[in-house]
Structures are given as C-alpha cells and as structure tokens.
Tab-separated table of C-alpha atoms in Angstrom:
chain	number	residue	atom	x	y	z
A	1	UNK	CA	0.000	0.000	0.000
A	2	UNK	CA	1.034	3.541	-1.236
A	3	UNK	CA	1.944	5.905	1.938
A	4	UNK	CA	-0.275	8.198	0.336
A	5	UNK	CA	-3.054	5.733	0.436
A	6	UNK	CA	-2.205	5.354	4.250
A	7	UNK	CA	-2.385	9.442	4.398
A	8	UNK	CA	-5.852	9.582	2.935
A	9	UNK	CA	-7.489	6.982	4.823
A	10	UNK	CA	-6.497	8.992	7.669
A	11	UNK	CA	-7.733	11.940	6.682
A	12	UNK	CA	-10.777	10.085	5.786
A	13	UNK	CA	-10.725	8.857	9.184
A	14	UNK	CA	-10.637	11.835	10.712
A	15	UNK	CA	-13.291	13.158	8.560
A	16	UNK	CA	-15.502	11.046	9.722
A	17	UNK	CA	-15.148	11.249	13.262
A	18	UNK	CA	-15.408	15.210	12.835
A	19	UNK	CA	-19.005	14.619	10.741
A	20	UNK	CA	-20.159	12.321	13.369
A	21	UNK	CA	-19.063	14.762	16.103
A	22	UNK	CA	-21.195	17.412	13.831
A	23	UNK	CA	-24.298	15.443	13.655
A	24	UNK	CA	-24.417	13.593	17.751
A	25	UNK	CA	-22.871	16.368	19.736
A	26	UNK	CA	-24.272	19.455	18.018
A	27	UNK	CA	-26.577	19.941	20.584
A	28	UNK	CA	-24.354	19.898	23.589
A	29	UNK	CA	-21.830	21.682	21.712
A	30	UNK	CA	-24.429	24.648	21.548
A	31	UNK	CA	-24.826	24.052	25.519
A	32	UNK	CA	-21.618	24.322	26.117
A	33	UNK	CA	-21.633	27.592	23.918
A	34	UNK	CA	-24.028	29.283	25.588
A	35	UNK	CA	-22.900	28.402	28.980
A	36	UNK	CA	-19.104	30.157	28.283
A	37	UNK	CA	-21.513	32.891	27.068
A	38	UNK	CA	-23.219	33.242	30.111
A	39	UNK	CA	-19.967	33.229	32.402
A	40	UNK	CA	-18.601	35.933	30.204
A	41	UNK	CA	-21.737	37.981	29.900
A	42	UNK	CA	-21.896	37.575	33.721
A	43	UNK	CA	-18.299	38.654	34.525
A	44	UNK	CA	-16.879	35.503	35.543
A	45	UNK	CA	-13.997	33.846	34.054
A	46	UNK	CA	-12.862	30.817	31.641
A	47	UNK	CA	-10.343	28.242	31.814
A	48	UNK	CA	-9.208	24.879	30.219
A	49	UNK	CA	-7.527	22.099	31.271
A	50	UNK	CA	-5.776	19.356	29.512
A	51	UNK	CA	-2.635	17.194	30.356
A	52	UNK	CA	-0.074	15.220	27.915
A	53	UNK	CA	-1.438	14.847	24.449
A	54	UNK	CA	-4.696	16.741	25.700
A	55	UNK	CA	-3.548	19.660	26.673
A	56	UNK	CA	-2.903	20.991	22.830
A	57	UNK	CA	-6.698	21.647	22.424
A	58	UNK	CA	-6.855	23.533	25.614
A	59	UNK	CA	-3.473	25.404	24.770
A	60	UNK	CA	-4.983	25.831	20.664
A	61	UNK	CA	-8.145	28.783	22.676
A	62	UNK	CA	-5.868	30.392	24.393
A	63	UNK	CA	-4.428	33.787	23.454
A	64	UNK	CA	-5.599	32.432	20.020
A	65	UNK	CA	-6.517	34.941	17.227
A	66	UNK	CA	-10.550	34.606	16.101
A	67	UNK	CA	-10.741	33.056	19.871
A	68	UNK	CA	-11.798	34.067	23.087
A	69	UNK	CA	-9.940	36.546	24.676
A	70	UNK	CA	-10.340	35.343	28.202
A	71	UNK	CA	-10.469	31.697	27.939
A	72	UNK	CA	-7.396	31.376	30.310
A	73	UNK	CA	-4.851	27.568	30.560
A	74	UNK	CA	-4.916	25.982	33.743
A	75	UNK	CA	-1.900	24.250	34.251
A	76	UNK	CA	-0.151	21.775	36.219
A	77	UNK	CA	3.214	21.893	36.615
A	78	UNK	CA	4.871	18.590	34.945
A	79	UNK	CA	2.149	17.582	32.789
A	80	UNK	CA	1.647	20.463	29.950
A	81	UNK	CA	3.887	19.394	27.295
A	82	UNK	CA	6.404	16.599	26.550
A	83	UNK	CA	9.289	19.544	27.426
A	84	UNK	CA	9.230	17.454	30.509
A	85	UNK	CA	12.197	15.273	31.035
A	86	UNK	CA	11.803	12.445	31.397
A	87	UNK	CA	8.844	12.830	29.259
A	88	UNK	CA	6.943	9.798	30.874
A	89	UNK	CA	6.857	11.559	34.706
A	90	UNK	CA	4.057	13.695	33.146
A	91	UNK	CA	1.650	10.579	32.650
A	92	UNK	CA	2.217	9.512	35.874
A	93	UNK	CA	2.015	12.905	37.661
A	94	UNK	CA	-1.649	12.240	36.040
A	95	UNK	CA	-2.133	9.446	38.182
A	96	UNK	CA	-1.079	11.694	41.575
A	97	UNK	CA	-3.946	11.914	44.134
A	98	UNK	CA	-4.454	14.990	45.421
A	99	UNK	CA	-2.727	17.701	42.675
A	100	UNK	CA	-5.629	18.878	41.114
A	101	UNK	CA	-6.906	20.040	44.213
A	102	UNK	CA	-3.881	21.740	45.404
A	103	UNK	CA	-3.745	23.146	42.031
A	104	UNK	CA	-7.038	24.610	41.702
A	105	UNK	CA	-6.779	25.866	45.297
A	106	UNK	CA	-4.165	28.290	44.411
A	107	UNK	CA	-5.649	29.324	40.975
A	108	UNK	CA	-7.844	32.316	40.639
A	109	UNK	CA	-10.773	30.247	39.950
A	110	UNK	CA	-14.112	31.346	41.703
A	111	UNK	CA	-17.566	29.989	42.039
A	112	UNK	CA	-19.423	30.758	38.679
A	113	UNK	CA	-16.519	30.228	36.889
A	114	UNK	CA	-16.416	28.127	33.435
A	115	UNK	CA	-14.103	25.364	33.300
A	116	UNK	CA	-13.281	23.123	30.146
A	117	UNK	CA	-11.653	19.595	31.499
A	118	UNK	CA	-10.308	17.774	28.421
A	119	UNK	CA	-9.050	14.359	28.535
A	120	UNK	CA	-9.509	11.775	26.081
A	121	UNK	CA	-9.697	8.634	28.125
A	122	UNK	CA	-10.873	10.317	31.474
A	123	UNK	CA	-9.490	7.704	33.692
A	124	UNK	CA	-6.892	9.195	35.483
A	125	UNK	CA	-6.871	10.948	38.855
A	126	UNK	CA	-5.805	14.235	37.900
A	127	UNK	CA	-9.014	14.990	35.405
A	128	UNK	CA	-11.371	12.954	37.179
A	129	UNK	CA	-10.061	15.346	40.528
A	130	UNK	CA	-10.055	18.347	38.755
A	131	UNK	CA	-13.855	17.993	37.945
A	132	UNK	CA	-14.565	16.981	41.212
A	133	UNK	CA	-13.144	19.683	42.986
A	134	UNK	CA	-14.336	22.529	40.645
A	135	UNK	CA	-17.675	21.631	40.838
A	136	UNK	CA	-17.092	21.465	44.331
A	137	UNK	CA	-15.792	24.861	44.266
A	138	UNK	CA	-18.981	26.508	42.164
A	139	UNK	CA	-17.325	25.587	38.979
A	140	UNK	CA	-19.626	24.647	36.106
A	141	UNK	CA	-17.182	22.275	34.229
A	142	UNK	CA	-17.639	21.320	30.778
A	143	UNK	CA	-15.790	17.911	30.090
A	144	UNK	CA	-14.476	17.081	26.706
A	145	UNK	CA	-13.564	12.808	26.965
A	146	UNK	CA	-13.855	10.091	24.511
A	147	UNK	CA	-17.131	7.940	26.492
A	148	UNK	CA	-16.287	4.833	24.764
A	149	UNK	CA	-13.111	4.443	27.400
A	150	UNK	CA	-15.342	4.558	30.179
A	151	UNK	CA	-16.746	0.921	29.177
A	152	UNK	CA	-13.561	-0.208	27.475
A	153	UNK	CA	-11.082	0.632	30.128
A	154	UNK	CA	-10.920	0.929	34.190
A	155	UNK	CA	-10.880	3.787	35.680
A	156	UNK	CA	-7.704	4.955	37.870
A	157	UNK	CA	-9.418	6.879	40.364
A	158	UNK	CA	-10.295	5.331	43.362
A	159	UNK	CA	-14.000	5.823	43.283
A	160	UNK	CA	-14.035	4.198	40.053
A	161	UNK	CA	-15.427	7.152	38.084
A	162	UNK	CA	-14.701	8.900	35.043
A	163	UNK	CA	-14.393	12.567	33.678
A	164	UNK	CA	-17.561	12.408	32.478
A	165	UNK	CA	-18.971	11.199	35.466
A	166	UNK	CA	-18.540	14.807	37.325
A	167	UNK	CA	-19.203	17.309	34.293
A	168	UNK	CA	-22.149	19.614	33.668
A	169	UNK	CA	-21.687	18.989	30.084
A	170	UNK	CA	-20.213	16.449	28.333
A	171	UNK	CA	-18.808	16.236	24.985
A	172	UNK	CA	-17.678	13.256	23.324
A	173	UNK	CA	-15.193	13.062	20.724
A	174	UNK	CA	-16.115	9.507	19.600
A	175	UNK	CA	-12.289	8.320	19.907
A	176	UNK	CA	-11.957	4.695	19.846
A	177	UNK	CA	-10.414	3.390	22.874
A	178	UNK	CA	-6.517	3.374	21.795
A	179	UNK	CA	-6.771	6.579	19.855
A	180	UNK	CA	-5.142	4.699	16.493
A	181	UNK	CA	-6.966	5.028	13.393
A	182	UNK	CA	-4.949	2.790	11.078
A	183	UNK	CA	-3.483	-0.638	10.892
A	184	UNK	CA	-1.513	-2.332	8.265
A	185	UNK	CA	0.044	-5.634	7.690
A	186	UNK	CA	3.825	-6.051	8.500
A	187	UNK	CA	3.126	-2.832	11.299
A	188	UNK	CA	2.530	-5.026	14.927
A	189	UNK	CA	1.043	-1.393	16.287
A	190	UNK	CA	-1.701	0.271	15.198
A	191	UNK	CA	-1.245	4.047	14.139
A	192	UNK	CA	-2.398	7.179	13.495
A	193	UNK	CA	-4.245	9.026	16.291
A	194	UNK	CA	-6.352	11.885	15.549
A	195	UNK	CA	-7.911	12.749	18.788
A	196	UNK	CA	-5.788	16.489	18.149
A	197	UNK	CA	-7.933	16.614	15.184
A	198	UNK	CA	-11.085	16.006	16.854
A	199	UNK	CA	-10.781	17.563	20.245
A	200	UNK	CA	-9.443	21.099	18.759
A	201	UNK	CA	-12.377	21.001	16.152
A	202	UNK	CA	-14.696	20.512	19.381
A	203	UNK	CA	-13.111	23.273	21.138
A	204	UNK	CA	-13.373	25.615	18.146
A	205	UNK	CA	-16.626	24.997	17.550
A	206	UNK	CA	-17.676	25.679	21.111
A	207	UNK	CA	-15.983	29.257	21.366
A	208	UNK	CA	-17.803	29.422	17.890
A	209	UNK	CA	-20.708	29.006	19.699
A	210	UNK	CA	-20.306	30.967	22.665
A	211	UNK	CA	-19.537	33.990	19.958
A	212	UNK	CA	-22.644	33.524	18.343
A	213	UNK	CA	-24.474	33.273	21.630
A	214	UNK	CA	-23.175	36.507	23.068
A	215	UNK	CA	-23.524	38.535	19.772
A	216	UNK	CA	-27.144	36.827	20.196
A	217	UNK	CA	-27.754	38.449	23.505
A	218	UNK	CA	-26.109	42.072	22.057
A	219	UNK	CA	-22.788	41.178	24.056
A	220	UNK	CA	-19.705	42.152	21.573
A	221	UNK	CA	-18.063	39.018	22.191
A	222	UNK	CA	-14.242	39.768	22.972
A	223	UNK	CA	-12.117	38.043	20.432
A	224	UNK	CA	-8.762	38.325	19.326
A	225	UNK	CA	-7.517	39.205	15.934
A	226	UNK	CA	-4.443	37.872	14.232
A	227	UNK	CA	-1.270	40.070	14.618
A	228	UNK	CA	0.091	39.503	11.239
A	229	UNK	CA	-2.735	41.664	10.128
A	230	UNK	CA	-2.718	45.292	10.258
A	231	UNK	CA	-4.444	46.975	13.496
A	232	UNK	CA	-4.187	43.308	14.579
A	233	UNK	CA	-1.748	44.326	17.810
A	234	UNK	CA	-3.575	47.976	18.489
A	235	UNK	CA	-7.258	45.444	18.427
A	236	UNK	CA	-6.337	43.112	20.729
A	237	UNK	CA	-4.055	45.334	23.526
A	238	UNK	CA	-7.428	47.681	23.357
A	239	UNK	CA	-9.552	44.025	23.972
A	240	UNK	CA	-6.787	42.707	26.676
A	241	UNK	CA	-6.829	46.136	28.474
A	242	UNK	CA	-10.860	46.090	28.820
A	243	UNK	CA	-10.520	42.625	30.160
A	244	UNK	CA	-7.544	42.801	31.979
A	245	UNK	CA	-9.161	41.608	35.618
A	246	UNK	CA	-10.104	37.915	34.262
A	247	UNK	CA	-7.272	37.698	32.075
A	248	UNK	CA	-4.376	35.253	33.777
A	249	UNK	CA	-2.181	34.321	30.731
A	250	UNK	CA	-0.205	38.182	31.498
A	251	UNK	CA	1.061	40.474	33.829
C-alpha cells in the first residue's frame, strides 16, 4: 500500500469522526456555547484544562486569534507538554492523588466560573479530581472525553469514576479506545491518532458558539484578531486592556 493511500485513509478517518461529532454532539456543543456565554456575559472567568497529548486543544483557545480573549490555561506543573524530562513523569504525575486540588486551590478560579476539562480517556486521577473539585468549588465544568473508554477501560481513580462522570456537560469526541486510526500488515502497532484533530475542532466549535451566543444576547463578544494583520496588535491590547481583571495568561 502507497503511503499516500495510508495518508488519505487517515484523513478520511478523521473526517468522519469530525461529521459524526457534527451530527451527535451538536446539541451539547451549543450548551456548552451558551454556557461560556453566560460566564462571560456575567463577569466571571474561563479556563481549560488538559494534560499530555490533551492539553494541545486547551493550549490551541488560548491567546488564540478569532478566539476568546479570556479563555485562560490551567496548568499543572509537569504535565503540559512533553518539554518534561523524562517525558513519561508527566503521565504519571496524572495518576497523583491529590494535585488537582492543590492546584485549583491556588488558581484564581471562583464559584461561577467556566471550566473546560479535556481528557480523552478520562481515567486518570488528575481529570477525574479536577472535575470533582471545581464543581465542588462553584465551577460549572464542561468535560471534553472520549465515552467509549469509560466501558472499554478501568478507571484509575479510586471511586471508580470517570471525567464524564462529574461534568455539567459532556462532549464526546467519539475516539476509539486506543486513539489509532490505522493498521496495516507487516506494522505489529496500530497508528495514526487523531484525537488532536477532533478535540481542537470541538473546542473551536464551542468558542464558535459561545460567539454567536453573546452577539445573540447584544454582548460584543471579545475576540482576538491575528497580529500579522494590520491593526491586529492595536485590536487586541485595546480588547486585553478592557478585560484585563479575568485575564491570567499576562502580567
């Protein structure tokens, strides 16, 4: 088989899973939407959460042009990005009880506050925790997970729970458990994730939403431009100024 044969059923793959997305979670997509509309309309404040692999989508709203200007990353120290060495203490700093609470304890998180908890298998302590205590904490937490590994896997927590167990609103991204989308012959592992794919598509379509919801309710929603477009840098230090008190990502 041609490797460009291998590259299209993978885009063909992930085409799929984005139209199926589209046509099951378009309803709680819109939910989600309108309920970052409603914290921003309201004066309270957005963040997302993601670790390893699934912390790109939450990283991909953040100070993003055409996004969300206050849509702010939550992070946990060891588990953002593979810049970690060694790059394996990150998944099991995952799998540490009690750091998501210590985390969100010393964030600027408040009751009423939005909070997007992405993790594709939702088994592990640290999202399963961080839901927990948000919602604990007044959070309304919107969890982004792949459902099908809550009855193809175990979960690591020890109430036996998953991510989706302990959201407001959950979106699923339809992953298969495994996150590999292709298999050949003569390769023992199967290949190909495109979870990225998915989960950033999901994320962009819910601060598409949320725009749409605010303009809706005659609230100028405040997004970012790019900066490698004129007025670009004089738009968006105008936009970080007026928001400045529930913006985190700058001092």
């Amino acid at each position: 088989m041609s490797e460009s044969k291998l590259a299209g059923q993978f885009l063909d793959a992930a085409i799929g899973l984005l139209e199926r997305v589209r046509d099951e979670e378009s309803a709680h997509i819109a939910e989600a939407g309108t309920a970052i509309a409603e914290a921003v309309a309201s004066g309270n404040r957005l963040f997302a959460f993601g670790a390893g692999h699934s912390s790109l989508p939450a990283q991909d709203v953040v100070y993003r042009a055409g996004g969300l200007a206050l849509v702010n990353f939550l992070a946990v120290p060891g588990t953002v990005g593979i810049d970690v060495m060694p790059a394996t203490l990150g998944s099991a700093l995952e799998r540490v009880d009690g750091l998501a609470g210590a985390v969100l304890d010393s964030s600027p998180a408040t009751a009423g506050d939005v909070l997007v908890i992405i993790s594709l298998s939702g088994r592990n302590a640290l999202p399963v925790e961080m839901a927990m205590n948000a919602r604990a904490l007044g959070l309304k937490v919107i969890g982004v997970t792949s459902v099908a590994y809550a009855t193809g896997t175990k979960s690591r927590h020890v109430s036996g729970t998953f991510l989706k167990d302990h959201c407001d609103i959950v979106l699923d991204s339809k992953i298969a458990v495994g996150d590999a989308e292709l298999s050949l012959d003569g390769i023992d592992a199967p290949f190909a994730p495109a979870s990225t794919v998915v989960t950033s598509a999901i994320m962009q379509a819910v601060m598409a939403a949320a725009a749409g919801e605010l303009a809706a309710r005659g609230v100028e929603p405040p997004l970012l431009r790019s900066g490698n477009v004129d007025g670009g840098h004089e738009w968006n230090g105008r936009v970080l100024k007026e928001y400045g008190d529930r913006i985190f990502f700058r001092h």
